[in-house]
Coordinates of C-alpha atoms in Angstrom, one line a residue:
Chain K
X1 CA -1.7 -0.2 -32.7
X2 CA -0.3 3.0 -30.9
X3 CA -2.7 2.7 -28.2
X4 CA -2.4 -0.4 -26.8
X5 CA -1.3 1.8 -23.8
X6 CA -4.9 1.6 -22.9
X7 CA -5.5 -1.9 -22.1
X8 CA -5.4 -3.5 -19.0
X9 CA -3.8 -6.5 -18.1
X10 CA -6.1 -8.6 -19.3
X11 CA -6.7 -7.2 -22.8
X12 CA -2.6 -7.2 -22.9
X13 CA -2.6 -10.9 -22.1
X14 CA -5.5 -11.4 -24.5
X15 CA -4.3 -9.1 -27.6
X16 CA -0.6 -11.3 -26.6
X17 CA -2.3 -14.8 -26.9
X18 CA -4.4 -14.5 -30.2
X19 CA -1.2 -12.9 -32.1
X20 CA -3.0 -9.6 -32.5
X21 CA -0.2 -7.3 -31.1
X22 CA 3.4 -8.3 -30.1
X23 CA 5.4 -7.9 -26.7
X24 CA 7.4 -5.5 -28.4
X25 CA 4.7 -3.5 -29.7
X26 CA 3.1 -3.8 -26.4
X27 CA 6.2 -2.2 -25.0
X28 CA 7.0 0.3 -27.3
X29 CA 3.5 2.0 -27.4
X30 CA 4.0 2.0 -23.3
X31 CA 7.3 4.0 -23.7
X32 CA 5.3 6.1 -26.0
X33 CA 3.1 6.8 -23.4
X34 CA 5.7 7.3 -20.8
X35 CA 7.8 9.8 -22.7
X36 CA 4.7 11.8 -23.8
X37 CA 3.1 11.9 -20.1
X38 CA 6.3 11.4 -17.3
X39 CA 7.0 15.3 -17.9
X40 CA 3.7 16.3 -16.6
X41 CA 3.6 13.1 -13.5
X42 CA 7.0 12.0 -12.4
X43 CA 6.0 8.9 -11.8
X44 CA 9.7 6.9 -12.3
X45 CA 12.7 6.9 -10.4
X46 CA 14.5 4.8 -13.3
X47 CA 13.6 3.1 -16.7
X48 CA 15.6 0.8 -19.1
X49 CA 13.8 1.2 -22.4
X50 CA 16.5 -1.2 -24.0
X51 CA 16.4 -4.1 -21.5
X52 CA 12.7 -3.6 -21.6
X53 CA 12.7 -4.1 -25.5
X54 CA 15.0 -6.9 -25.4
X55 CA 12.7 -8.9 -22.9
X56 CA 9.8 -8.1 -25.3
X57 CA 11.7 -9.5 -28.2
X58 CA 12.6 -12.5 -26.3
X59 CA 9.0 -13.0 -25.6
X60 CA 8.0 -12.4 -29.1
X61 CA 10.5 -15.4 -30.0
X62 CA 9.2 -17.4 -27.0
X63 CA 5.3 -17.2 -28.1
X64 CA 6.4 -18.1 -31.6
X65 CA 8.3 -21.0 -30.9
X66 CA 5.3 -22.0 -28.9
X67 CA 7.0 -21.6 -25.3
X68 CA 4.9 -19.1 -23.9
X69 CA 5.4 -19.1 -20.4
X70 CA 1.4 -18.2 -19.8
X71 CA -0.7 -15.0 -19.5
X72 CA 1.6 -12.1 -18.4
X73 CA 4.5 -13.1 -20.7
X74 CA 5.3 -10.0 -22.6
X75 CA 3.2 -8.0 -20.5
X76 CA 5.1 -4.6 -18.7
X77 CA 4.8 -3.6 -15.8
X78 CA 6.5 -1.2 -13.1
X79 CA 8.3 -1.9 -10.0
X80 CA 8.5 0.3 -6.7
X81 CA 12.0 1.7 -6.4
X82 CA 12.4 -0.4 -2.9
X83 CA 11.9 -3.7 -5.1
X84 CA 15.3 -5.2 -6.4
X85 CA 15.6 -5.6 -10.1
X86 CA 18.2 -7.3 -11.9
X87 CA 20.3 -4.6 -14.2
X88 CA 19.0 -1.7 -12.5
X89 CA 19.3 0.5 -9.0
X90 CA 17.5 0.5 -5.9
X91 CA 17.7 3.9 -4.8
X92 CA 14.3 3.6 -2.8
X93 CA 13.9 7.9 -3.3
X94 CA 16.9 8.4 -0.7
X95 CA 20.3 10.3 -0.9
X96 CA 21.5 7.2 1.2
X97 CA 21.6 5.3 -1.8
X98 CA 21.5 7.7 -4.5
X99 CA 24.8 6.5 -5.6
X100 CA 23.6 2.5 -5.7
X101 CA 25.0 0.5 -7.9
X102 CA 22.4 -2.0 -10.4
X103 CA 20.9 -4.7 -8.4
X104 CA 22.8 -8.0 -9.1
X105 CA 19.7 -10.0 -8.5
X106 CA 15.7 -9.6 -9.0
X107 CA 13.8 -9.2 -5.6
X108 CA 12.0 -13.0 -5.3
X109 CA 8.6 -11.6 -6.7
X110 CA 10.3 -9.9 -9.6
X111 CA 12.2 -13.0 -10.7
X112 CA 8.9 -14.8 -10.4
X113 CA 7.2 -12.7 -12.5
X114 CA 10.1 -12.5 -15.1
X115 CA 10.1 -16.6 -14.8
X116 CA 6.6 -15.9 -15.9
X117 CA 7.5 -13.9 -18.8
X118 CA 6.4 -10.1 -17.5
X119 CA 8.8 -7.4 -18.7
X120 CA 10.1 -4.8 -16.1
X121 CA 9.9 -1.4 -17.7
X122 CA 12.1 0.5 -14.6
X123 CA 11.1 1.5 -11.5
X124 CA 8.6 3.6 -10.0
X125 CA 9.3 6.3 -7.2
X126 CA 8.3 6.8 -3.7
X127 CA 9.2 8.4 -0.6
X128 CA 12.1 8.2 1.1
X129 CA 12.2 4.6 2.5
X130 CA 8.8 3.9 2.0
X131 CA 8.1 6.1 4.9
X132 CA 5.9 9.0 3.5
X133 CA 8.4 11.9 4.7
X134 CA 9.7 14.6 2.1
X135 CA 8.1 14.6 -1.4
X136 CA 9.0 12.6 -4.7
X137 CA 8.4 14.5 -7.2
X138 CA 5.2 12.6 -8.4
X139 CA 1.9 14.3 -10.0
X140 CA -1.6 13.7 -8.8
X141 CA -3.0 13.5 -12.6
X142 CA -6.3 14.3 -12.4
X143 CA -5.3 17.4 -10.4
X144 CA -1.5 18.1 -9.9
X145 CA -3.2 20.4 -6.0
X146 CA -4.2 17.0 -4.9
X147 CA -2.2 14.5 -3.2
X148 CA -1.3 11.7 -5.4
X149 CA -1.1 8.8 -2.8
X150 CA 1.7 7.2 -0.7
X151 CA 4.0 5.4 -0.9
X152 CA 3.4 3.6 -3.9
X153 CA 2.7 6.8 -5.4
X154 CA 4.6 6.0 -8.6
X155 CA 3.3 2.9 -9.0
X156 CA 0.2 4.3 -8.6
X157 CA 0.6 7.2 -11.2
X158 CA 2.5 5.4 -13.7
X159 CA -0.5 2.6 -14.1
X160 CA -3.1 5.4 -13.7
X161 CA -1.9 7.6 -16.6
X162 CA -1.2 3.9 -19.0
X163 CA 2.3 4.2 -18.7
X164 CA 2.4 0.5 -17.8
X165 CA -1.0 -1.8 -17.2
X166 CA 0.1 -3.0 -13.4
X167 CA 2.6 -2.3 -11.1
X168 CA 4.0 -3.9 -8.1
X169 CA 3.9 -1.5 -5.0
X170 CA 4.1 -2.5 -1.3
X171 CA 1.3 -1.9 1.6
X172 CA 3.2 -1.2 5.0
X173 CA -0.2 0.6 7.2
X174 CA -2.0 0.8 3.5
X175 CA 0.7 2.4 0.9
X176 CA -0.5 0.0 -2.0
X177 CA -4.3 0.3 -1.1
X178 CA -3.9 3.7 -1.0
X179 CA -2.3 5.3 -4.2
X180 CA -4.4 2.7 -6.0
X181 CA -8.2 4.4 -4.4
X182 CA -6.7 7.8 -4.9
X183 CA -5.9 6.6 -8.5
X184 CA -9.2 4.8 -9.2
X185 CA -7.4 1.6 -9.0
X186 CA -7.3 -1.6 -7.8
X187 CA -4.7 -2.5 -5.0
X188 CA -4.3 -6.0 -3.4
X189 CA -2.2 -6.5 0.3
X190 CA -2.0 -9.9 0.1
X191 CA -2.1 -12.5 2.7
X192 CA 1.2 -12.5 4.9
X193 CA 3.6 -14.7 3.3
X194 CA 1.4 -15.0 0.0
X195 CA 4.2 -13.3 -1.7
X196 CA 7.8 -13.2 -0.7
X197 CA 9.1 -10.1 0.3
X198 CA 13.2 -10.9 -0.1
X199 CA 15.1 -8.0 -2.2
X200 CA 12.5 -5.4 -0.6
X201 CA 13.8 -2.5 1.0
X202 CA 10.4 -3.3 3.6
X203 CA 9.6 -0.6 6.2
X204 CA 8.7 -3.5 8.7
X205 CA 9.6 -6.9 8.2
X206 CA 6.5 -8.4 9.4
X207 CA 3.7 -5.8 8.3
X208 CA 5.2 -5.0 4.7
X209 CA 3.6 -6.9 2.2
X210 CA 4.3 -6.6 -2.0
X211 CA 0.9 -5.6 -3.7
X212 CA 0.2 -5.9 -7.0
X213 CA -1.7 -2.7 -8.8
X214 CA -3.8 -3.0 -12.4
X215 CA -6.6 -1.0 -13.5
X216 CA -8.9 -4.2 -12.7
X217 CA -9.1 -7.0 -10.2
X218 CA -8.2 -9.3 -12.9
X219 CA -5.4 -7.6 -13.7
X220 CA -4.4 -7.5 -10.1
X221 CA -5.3 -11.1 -9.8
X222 CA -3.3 -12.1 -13.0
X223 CA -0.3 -10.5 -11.2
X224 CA -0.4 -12.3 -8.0
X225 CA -0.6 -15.4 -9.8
X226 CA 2.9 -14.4 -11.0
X227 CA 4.1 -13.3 -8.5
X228 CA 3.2 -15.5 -5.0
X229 CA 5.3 -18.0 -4.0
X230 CA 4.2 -21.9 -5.7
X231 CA 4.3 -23.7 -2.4
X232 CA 1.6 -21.1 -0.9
X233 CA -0.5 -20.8 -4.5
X234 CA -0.5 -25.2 -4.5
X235 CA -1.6 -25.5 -1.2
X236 CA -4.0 -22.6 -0.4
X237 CA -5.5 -22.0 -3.9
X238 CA -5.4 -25.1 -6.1
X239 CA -2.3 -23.3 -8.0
X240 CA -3.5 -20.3 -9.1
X241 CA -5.8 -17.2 -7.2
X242 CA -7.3 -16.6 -10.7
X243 CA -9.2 -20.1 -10.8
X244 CA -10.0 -20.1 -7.0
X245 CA -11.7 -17.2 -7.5
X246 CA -13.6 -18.2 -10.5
X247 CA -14.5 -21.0 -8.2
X248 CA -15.3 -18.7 -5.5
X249 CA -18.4 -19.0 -3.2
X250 CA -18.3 -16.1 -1.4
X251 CA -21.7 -14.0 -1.2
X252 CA -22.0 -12.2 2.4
X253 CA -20.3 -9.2 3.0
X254 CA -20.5 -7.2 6.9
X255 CA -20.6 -3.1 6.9
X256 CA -20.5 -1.1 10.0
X257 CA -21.6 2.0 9.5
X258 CA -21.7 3.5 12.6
X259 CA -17.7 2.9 12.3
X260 CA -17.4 4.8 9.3
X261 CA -18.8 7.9 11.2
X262 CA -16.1 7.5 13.5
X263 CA -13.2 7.3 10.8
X264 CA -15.1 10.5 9.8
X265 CA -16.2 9.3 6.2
X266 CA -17.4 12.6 4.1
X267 CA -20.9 12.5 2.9
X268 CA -19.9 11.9 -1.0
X269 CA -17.6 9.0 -0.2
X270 CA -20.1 7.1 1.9
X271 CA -22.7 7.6 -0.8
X272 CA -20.3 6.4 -3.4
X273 CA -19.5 3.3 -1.2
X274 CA -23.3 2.7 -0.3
X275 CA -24.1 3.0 -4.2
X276 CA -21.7 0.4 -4.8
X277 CA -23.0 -1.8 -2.2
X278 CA -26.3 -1.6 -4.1
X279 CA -24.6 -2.7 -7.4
X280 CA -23.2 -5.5 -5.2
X281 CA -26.5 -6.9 -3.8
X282 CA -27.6 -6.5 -7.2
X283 CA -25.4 -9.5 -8.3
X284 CA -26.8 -11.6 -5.3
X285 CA -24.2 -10.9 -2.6
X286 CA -26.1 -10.3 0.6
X287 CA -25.0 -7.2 3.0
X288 CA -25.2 -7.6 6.6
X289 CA -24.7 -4.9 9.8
X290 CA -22.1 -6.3 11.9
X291 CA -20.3 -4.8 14.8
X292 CA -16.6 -4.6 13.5
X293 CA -15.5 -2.1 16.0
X294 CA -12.6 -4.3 17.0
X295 CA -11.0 -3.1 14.2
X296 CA -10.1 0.1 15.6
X297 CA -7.7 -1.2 17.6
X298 CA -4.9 -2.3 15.2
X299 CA -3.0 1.0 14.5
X300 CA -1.6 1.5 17.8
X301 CA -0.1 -1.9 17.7
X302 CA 0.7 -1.7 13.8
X303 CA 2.7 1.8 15.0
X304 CA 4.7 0.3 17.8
X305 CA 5.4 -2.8 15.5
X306 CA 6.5 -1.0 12.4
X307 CA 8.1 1.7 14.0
X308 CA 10.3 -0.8 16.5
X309 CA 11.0 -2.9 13.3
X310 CA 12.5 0.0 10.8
X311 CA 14.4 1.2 13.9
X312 CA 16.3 -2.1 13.7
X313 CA 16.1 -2.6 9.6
X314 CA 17.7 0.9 9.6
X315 CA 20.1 0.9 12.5
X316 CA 23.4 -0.2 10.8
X317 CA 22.6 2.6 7.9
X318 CA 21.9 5.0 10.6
X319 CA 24.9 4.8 12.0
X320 CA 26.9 4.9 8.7
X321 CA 25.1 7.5 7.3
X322 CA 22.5 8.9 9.7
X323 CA 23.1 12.8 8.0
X324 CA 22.6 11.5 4.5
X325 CA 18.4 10.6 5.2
X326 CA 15.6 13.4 5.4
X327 CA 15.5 15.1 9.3
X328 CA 12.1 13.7 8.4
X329 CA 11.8 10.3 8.1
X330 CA 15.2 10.0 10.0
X331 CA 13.0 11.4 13.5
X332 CA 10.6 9.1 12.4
X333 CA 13.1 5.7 12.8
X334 CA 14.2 7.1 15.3
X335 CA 11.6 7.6 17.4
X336 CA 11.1 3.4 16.9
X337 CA 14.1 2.9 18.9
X338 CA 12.3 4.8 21.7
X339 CA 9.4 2.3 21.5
X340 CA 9.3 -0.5 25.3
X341 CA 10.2 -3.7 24.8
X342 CA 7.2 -4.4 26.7
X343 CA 5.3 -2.5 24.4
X344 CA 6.6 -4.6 21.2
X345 CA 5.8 -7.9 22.9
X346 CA 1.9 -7.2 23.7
X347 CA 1.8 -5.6 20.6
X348 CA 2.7 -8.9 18.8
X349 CA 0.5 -11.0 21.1
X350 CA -2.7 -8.4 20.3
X351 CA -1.4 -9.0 16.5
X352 CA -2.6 -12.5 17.0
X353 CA -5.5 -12.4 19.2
X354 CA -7.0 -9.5 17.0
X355 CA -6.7 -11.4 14.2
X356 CA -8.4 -14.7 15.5
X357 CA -11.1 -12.2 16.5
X358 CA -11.5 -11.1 12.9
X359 CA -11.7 -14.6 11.7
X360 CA -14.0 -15.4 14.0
X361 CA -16.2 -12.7 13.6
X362 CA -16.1 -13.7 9.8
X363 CA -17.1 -16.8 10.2
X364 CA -19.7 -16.4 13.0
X365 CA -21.4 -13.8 10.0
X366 CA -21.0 -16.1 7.0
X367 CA -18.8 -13.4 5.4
X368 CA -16.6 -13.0 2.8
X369 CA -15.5 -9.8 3.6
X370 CA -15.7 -6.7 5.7
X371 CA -16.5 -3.8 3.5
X372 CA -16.0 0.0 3.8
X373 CA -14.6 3.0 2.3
X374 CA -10.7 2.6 1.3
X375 CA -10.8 6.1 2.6
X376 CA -12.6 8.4 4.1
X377 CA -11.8 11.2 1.8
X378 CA -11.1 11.9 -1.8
X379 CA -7.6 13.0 -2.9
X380 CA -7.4 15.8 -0.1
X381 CA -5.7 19.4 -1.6
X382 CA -1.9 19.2 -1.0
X383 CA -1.9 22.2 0.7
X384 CA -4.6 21.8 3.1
X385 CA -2.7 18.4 4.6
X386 CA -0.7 19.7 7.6
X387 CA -0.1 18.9 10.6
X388 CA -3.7 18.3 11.5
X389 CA -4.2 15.6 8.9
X390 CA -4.7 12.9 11.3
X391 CA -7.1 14.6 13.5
X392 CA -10.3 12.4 13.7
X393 CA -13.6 13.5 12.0
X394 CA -11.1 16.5 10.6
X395 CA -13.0 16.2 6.2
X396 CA -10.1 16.6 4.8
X397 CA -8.0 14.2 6.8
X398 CA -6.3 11.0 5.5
X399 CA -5.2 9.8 8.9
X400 CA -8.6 7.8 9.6
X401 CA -7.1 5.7 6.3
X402 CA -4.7 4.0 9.0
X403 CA -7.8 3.0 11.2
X404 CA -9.1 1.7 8.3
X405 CA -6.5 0.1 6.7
X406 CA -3.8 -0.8 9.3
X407 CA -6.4 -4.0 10.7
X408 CA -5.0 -6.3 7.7
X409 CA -1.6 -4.6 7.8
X410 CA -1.3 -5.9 11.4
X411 CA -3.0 -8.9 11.2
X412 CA -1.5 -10.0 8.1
X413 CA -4.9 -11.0 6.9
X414 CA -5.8 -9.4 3.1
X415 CA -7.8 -6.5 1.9
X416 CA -8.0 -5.3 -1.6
X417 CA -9.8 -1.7 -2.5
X418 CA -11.7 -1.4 -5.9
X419 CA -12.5 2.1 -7.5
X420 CA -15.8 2.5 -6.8
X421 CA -17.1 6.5 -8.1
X422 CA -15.6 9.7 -8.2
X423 CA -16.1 12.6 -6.1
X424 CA -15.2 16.1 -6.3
X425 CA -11.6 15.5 -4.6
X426 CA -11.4 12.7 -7.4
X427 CA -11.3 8.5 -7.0
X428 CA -13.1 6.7 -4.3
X429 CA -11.8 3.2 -3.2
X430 CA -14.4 0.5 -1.7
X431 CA -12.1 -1.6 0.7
X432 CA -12.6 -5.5 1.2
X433 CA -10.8 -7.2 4.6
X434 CA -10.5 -10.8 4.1
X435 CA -9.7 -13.8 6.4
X436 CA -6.6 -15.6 6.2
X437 CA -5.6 -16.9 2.6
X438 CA -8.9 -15.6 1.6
X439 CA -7.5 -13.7 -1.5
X440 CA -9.3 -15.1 -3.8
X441 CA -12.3 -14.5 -2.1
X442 CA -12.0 -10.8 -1.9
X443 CA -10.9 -11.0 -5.8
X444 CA -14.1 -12.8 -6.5
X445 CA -16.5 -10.2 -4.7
X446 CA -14.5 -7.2 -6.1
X447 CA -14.8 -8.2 -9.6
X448 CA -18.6 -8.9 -9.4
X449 CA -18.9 -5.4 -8.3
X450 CA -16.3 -4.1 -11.0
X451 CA -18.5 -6.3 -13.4
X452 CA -22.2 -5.1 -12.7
X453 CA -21.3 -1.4 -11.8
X454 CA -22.6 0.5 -14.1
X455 CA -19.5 3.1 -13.4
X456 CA -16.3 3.1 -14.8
X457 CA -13.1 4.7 -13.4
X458 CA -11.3 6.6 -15.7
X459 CA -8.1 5.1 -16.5
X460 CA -6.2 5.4 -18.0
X461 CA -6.3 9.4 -17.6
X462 CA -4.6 12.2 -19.6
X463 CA -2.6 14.2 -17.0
X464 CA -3.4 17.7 -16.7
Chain T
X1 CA -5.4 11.0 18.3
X2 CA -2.3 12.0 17.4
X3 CA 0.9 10.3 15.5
X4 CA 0.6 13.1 13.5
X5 CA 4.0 11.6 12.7
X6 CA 3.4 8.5 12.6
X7 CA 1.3 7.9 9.3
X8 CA 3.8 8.1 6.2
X9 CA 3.2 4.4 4.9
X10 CA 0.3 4.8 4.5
X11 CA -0.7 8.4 3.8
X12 CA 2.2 10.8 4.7
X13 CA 2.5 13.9 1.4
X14 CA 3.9 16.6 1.4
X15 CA 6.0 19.5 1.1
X16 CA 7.1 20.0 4.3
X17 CA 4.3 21.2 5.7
X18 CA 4.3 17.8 7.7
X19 CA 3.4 17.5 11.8
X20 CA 6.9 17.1 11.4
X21 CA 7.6 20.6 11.6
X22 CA 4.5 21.8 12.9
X23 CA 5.3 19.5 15.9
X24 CA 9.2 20.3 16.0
X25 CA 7.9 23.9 16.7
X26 CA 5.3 23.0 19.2
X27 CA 7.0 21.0 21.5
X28 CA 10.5 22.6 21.2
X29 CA 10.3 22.6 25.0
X30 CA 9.3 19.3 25.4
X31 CA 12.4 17.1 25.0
X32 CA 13.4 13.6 25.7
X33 CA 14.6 12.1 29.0
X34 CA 17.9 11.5 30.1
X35 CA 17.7 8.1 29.0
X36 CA 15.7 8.3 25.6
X37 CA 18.3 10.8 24.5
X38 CA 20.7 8.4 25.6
X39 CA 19.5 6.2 22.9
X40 CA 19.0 8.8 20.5
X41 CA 22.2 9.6 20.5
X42 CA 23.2 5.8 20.2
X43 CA 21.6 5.4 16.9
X44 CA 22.5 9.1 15.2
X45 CA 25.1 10.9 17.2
X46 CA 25.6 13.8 19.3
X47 CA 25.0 16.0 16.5
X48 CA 22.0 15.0 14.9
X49 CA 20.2 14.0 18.3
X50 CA 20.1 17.5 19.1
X51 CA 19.4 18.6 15.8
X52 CA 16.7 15.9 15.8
X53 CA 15.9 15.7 19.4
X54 CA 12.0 17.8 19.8
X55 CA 11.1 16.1 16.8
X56 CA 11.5 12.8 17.8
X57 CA 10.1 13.8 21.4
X58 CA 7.0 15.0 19.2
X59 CA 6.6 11.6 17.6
X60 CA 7.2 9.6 20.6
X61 CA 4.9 12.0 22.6
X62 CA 2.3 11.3 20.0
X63 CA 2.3 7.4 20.2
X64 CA 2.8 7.2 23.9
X65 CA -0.5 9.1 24.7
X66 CA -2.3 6.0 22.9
X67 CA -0.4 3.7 24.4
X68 CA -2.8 3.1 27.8
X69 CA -5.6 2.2 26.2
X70 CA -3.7 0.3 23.5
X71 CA -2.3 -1.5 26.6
X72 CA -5.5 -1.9 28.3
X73 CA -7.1 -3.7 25.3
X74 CA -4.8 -5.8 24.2
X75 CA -4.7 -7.5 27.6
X76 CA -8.0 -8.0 27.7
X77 CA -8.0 -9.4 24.2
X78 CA -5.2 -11.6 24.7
X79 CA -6.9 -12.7 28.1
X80 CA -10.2 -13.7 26.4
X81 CA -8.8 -15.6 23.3
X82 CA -6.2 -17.6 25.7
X83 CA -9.6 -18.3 27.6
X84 CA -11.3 -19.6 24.8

């Protein structure tokens, strides 16, 4: 029984509903895992063994008095440290708030998926803000030279390693679809307003978006289930993403491949992406060329956006205690309160018109999906990343990730990457951009990949 | 294509070896205008804008060379979907 660390979400919820293991059993062999691998990863910014255990036990007595309040009850998981969490601090990797007192209340998401039963185990780390400046302490596990992902790197790590089956992370310009690919994970930015965002520390209030993390899609599906807000799960899904996408017809995914030269994909990750696009014909889904170079307009507009909106999220704080954040990611707000107002404007028009575009260019195609590399690179060496790493074409460059991923952070539409192979440089992600509310639909077409591929990511992984 | 800056949700590492810095020491000479400082020095101080000041000038550098062409298409875009 001392490694049920291993499962997944699923095999957790499974293991929970046929009596074989307990929540508490469930929970203790996760802090097992945690105490004998968080040394060598540094994936948490806070944990609360006891309240964890006490939730565990509560949903022990729960199950046996037959009130099981459905799949992810007793399940743990890990929370970014921007996400509120009853009983514990939000210190969201800053000296700003490294004196923060325990949340009083759980971040909407988080009480939803406590209402659902899930057990928070503490809270994962990330950089300062959310904005990718300085450097939490967190360990690339496969190889501690390589960059570990950002900025849900904790998240990330701590599901990667088994510390926890899932984790909640957040996707500003990619930061959930990204630790998760560099992982070998799978990462979900939901549709805008799929899942409430209130208790969030966000980096921009209309591009930030809570994404759930798991070592599957199920597992990723499970949690949004838990997680997204009834009103939006009743109305766009038949109450639950799981069973629309059991339901789901999708069976046409677009590829541009001429656009992945330009975001300067390496020769091993486009294999790795092209292999699994094999594996998906192979389980009837068709694969059409498209023309989806649109999509490289988003990040300009996704940068004035986010960069405008933190400004103003952060300007009280700044003022209070402008001395206290990183020269970093300080120069970074700051430089949003240097962005037009003209600029901001036509920058939320584009938002709308690029993302009718999308849909449109979806529908004209029959598709499900546009698919391409998460990113362009494996896990690139820490110390080759400087201040060349968004240079186009550069192969060992992360920035073309934003061209990639930034089209659903601006639009709001959803994308979800799926571990696909392994390269040299470690994980590759295959990314999926959906149209409006069509979660479910990406979560079908990822897991008939993840189901027919003949690869498997390995997770969870012994740190080195 | 720069925002060398620019990119920490989604990618940004590491150890200080960020554009950040590499910027900062590039364009030390090329500093904000009168009335960007201005609101530089609104948001942080007097103190930390000029401790701050060619880094932000970097990063606002970096996103104002795309912002012409970012300009140029979203017009047209926003033309042709009102036309539709």
């Amino acid at each position: 029984m001392t490694s049920t660390w291993r499962w997944g979400v699923p095999e957790a919820a499974a293991a929970l509903a046929d009596g074989t293991i307990s929540s508490e059993q469930l929970v203790t062999s996760a802090l097992d895992r945690l105490h004998d691998t968080e040394a060598r990863v540094h994936a948490w910014a806070h944990v609360d063994a006891d309240a964890a255990l006490a939730a565990a036990r509560e949903s022990d007595r729960r199950r046996a008095g037959g009130r099981s309040r459905g799949p992810l009850d007793g399940v743990p998981i890990g929370v970014k440290d921007i996400i509120d969490v009853a009983g514990m601090p939000t210190r969201a990797g800053s000296a700003v708030f490294s004196q923060a007192i325990p949340a009083s209340r759980d971040a909407v998401a988080v009480g939803r998926f406590r209402a659902a039963g899930g057990v928070v185990l503490g809270k994962t780390t990330t950089y300062e803000f959310a904005f990718g400046q300085g450097t939490p302490p967190t360990i690339n596990p496969r190889d501690p030279e390589r960059y570990a992902g950002g900025s849900s790197i904790g998240s990330g790590v701590a599901v990667a390693v088994g510390q926890v089956p899932a984790a909640l992370g957040t996707d500003t310009t990619g930061s959930g679809r990204n630790p998760a690919a560099i992982n070998g994970l799978v990462g979900l930015k939901p549709t805008a307003g799929l899942v409430s965002k209130a208790g969030t520390i966000v980096v921009s209030t209309t591009m930030d978006a809570i994404a759930p993390i798991a070592t599957s899609v199920r597992g990723v599906a499970l949690l949004l289930d838990a997680t997204a807000e009834p009103q939006a799960l009743a109305e766009c899904f038949g109450g639950s993403v799981v069973r629309a996408a059991e339901r789901s017809a999708a069976s046409r995914v677009g590829v541009d491949r001429a656009q992945w030269e330009r975001w300067g994909v390496t020769p091993a990750v486009r294999t790795a992406v092209e292999d699994a696009l094999l594996v998906l014909e192979g389980t009837g889904v068709e694969v059409v060329d498209i023309d989806a170079s649109e999509l490289d307009t988003a990040l300009t507009p996704g940068l004035v956006i986010s960069l405008a909106e933190a400004t103003e999220l952060h300007r009280h704080r700044l003022r209070a205690a402008a001395s206290r954040y990183l020269p970093e990611t300080r120069a970074m707000i700051a430089s949003g309160a240097l962005v037009a107002a003209d600029d901001l404007a036509l920058a939320l028009r584009m938002r709308i018109a690029l993302r009718q575009r999308v849909e449109r260019m979806l529908d004209v195609h029959g598709l499900g999906a546009v698919v391409s590399p998460t990113l362009p690179v494996g896990a690139p060496r820490l110390a080759s990343m400087t201040a060349a790493l968004t240079s186009t074409g550069d192969a060992e460059s992360l920035g073309s990730a934003l061209r990639i991923l930034c089209t659903a952070s601006l639009t709001g539409l959803p994308g979800l990457s799926v571990a696909c192979g392994e390269v040299d440089a470690g994980p590759v992600g295959m990314h999926f951009l959906g149209r409006w509310n069509g979660d479910a639909e990406l979560l079908a077409l990822a897991e008939r990949y993840e189901q027919a591929a003949p690869w498997r990511a390995r997770v969870p992984v012994d740190p080195r | 294509m720069g925002m060398r800056m620019l990119i920490g949700c989604a990618t940004k590492p590491v150890q200080h070896r960020s554009g950040l810095c590499h910027a900062a020491g590039r364009l030390r000479m090329n500093l904000l205008s009168a009335s960007d400082r201005a609101a530089l020095v609104d948001l942080i101080g007097e103190a930390l804008a000029a401790q701050d000041e060619a880094a932000v000038a970097a990063a606002i550098d970096d996103l104002r060379a795309d912002l012409p062409a970012f300009r140029h298409t979203a017009m047209r875009m926003i033309a042709e979907e009102s036309a539709r």
